[in-house]
mmCIF file of C-alpha atoms and ligand atoms in Angstrom:
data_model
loop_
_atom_site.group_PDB
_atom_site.id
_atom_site.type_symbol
_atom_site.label_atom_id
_atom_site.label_comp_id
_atom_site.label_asym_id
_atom_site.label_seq_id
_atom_site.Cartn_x
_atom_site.Cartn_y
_atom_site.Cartn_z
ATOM 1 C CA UNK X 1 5.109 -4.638 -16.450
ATOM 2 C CA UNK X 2 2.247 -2.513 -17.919
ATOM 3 C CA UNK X 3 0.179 0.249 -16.559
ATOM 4 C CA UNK X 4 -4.078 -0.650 -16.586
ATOM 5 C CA UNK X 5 -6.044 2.832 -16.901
ATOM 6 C CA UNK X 6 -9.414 2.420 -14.959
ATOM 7 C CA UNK X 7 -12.242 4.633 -15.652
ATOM 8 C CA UNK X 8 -16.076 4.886 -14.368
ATOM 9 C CA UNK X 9 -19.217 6.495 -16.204
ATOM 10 C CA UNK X 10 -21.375 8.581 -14.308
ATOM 11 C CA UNK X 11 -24.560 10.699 -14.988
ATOM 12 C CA UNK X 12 -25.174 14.081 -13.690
ATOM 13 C CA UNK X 13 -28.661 15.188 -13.620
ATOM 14 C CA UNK X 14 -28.403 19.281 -13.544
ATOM 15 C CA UNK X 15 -31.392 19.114 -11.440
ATOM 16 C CA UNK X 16 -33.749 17.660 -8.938
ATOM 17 C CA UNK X 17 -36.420 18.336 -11.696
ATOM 18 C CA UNK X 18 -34.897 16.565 -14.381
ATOM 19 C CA UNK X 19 -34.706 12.957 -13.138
ATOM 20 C CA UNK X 20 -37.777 10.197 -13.773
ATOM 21 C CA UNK X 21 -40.762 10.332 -11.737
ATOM 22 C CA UNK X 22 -40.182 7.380 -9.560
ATOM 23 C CA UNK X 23 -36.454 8.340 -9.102
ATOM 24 C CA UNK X 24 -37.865 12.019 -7.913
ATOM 25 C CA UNK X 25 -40.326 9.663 -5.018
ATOM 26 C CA UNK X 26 -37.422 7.705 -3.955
ATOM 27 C CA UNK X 27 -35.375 10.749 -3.675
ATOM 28 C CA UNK X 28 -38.268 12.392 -1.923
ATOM 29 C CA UNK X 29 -38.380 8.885 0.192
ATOM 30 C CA UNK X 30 -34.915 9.739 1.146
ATOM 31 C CA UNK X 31 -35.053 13.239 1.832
ATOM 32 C CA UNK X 32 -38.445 12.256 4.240
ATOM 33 C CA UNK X 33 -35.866 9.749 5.956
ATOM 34 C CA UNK X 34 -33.175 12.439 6.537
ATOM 35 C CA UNK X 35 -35.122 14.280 8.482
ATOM 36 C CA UNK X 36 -34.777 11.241 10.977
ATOM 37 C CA UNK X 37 -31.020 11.592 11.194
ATOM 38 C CA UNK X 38 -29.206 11.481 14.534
ATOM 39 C CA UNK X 39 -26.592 13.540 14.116
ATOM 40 C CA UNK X 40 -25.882 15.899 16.938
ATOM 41 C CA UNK X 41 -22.074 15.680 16.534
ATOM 42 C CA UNK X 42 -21.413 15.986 13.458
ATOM 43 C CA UNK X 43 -24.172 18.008 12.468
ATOM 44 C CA UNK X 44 -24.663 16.455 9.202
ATOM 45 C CA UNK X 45 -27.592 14.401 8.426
ATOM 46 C CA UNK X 46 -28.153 11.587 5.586
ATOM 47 C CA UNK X 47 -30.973 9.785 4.131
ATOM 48 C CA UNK X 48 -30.977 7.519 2.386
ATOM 49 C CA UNK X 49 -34.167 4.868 0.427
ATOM 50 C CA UNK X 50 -34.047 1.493 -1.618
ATOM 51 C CA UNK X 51 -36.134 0.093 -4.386
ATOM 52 C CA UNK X 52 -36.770 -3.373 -3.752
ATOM 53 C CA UNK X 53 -38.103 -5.227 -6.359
ATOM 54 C CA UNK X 54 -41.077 -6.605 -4.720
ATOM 55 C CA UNK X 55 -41.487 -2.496 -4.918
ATOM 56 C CA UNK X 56 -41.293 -1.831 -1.297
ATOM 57 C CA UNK X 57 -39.264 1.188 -0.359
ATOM 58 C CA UNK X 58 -36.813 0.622 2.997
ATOM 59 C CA UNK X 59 -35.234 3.977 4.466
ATOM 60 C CA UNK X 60 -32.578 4.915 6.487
ATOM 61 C CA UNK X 61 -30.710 8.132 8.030
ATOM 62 C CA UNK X 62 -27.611 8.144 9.977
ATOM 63 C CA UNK X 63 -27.454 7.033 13.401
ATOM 64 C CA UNK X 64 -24.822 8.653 15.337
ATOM 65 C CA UNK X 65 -23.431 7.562 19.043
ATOM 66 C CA UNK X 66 -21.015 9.782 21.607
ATOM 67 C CA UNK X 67 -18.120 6.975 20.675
ATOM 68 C CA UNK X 68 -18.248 7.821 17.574
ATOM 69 C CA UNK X 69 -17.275 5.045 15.992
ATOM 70 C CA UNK X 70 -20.474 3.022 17.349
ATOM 71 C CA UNK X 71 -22.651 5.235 14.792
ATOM 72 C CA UNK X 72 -23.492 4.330 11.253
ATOM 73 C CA UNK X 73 -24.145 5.849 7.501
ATOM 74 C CA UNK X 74 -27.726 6.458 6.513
ATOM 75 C CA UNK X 75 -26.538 3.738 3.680
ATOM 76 C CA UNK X 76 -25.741 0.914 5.483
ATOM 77 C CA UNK X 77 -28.986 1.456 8.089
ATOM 78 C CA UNK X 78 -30.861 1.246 5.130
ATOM 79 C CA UNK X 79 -29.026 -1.839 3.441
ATOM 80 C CA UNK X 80 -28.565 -4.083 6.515
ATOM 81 C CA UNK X 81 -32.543 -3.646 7.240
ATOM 82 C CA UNK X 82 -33.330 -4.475 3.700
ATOM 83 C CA UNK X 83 -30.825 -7.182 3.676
ATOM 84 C CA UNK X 84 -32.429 -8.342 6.839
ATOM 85 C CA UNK X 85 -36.314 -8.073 6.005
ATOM 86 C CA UNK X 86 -35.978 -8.953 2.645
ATOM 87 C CA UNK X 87 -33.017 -11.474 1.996
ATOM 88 C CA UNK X 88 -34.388 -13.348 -1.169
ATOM 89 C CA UNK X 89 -35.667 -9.482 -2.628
ATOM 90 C CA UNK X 90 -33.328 -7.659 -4.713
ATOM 91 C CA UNK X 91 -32.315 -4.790 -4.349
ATOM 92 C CA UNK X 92 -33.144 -2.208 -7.637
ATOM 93 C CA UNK X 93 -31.737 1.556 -7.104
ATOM 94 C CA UNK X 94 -30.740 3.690 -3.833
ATOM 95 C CA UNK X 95 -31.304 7.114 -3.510
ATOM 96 C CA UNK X 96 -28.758 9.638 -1.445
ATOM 97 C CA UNK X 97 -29.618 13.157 -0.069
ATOM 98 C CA UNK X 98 -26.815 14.980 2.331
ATOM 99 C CA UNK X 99 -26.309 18.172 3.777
ATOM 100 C CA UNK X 100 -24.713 19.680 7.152
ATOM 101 C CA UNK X 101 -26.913 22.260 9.095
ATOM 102 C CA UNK X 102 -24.023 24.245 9.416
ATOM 103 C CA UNK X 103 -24.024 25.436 5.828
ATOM 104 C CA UNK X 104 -25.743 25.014 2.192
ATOM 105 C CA UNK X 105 -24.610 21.248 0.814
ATOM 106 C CA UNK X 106 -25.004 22.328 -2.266
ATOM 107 C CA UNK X 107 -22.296 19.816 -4.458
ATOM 108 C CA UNK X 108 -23.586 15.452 -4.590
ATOM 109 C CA UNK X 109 -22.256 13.499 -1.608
ATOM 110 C CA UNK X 110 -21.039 10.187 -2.911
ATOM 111 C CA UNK X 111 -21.614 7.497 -0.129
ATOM 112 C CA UNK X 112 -18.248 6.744 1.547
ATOM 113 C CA UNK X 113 -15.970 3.962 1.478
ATOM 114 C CA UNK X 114 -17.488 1.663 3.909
ATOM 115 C CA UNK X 115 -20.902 1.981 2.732
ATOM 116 C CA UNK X 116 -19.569 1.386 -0.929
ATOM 117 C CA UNK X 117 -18.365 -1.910 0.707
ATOM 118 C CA UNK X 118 -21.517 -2.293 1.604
ATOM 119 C CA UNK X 119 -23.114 -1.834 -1.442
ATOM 120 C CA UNK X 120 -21.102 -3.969 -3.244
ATOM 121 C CA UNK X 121 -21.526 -6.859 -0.915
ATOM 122 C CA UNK X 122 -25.615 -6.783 -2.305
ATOM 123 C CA UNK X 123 -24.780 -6.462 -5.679
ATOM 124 C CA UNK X 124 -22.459 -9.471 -5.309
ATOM 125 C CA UNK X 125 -25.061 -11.461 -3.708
ATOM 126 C CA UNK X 126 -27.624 -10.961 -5.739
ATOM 127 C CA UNK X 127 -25.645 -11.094 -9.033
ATOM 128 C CA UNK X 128 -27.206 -7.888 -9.808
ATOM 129 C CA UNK X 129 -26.355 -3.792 -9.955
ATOM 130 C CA UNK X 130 -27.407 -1.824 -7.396
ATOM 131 C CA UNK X 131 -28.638 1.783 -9.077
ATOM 132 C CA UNK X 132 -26.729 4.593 -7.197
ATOM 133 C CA UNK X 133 -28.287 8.160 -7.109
ATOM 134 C CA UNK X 134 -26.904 10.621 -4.787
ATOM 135 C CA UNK X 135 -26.942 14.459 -4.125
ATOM 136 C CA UNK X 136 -26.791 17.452 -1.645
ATOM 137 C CA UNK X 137 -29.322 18.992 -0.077
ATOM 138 C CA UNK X 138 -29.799 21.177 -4.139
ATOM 139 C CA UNK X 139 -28.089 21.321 -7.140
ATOM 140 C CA UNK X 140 -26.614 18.561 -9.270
ATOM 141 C CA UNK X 141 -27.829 14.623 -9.176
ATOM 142 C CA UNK X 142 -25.398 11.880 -9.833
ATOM 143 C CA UNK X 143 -26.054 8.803 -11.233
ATOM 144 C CA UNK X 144 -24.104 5.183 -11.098
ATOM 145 C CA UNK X 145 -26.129 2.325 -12.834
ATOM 146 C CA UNK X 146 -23.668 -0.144 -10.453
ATOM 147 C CA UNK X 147 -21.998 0.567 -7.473
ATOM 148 C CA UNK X 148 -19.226 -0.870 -9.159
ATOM 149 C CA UNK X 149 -18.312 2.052 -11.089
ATOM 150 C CA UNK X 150 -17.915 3.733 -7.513
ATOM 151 C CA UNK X 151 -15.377 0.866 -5.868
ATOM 152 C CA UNK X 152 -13.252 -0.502 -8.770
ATOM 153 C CA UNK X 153 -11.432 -3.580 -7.697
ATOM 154 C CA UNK X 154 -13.495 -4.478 -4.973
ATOM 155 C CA UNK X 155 -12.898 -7.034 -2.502
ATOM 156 C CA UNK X 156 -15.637 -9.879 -2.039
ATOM 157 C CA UNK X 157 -15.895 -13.193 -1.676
ATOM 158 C CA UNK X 158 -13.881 -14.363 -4.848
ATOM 159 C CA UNK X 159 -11.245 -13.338 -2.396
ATOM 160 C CA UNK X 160 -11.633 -15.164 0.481
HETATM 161 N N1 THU C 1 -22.507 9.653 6.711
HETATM 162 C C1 THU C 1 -23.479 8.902 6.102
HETATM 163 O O1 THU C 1 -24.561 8.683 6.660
HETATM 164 N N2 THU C 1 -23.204 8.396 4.890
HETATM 165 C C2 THU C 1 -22.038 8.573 4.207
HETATM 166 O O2 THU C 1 -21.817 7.952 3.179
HETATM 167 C C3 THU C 1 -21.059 9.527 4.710
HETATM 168 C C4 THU C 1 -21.228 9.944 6.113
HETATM 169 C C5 THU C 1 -22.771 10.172 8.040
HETATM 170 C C6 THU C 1 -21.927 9.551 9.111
HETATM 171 C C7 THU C 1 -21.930 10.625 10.159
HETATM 172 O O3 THU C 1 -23.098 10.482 10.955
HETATM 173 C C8 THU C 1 -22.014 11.916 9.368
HETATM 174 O O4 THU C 1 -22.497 11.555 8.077
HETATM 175 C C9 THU C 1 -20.723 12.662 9.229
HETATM 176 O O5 THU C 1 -19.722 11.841 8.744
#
């Protein structure tokens, strides 16, 4: 028996203002998408944007449905349409923004566990990292250079 230790490396930007130009448009990109969220039950709306790198830029916000299960994460909008425009393009860096209109988002909101599943399906196809930047509505912008430091041991097709 032996115990394995797994750890991750993230960046945190302090601020909006401190990340590269082009990260600050897809942000921007992302925040413009948000703005198209559906969200009347939950009250919380997403956007999200991905670098291709034939340089286009495809969006997404979340769509939400009254059986709530039927909606789906700004994330996965925008992965599934880029997967299904673009199948042969890779896919460089996503960009996260995330608040409720309920109250200030003011900490990063990480994508969640389905849309890292997501994620990680891409980076497995293409045999390349994804570029994960995420944050609330202000403050504080986190940075993962894979999606794989966000879903250790992930399950894909080596699996099946
Ligand atoms: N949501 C996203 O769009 N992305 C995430 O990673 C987390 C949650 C959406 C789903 C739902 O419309 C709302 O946020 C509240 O969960």
């Amino acid at each position: 028996m032996k115990e394995i230790k797994i750890e991750t490396n993230l960046t945190v930007f302090d601020h909006f203002d401190e990340l590269p130009e082009d990260v600050k448009n897809l942000m921007n990109k992302a925040s413009d998408a948000r703005l198209k969220s559906y969200s009347p039950y939950s009250k919380f709306s997403v956007g999200a944007a991905i670098l291709l790198e034939n340089e286009e830029i495809i969006t997404g916000s979340n769509q939400e449905n009254a059986s709530y299960p039927s909606g789906l994460c700004a994330e996965r909008t925008a992965i599934f349409y880029a997967g299904a425009m673009y199948p042969e393009v890779k896919m460089l860096r996503m960009a996260i923004i995330a608040g409720s209109s309920q109250h200030p988002t003011v900490t990063p909101v990480p994508p969640c566990g389905a849309c890292r599943q997501s994620i990680a399906e891409y980076e497995v196809k293409q045999e390349a990292p994804i570029e994960i930047y995420f944050m609330g509505e202000t403050g504080k912008v986190v940075k993962s250079d894979s999606l794989s430091n966000l879903l250790p041991l992930i399950f894909d097709k080596s699996q099946l």
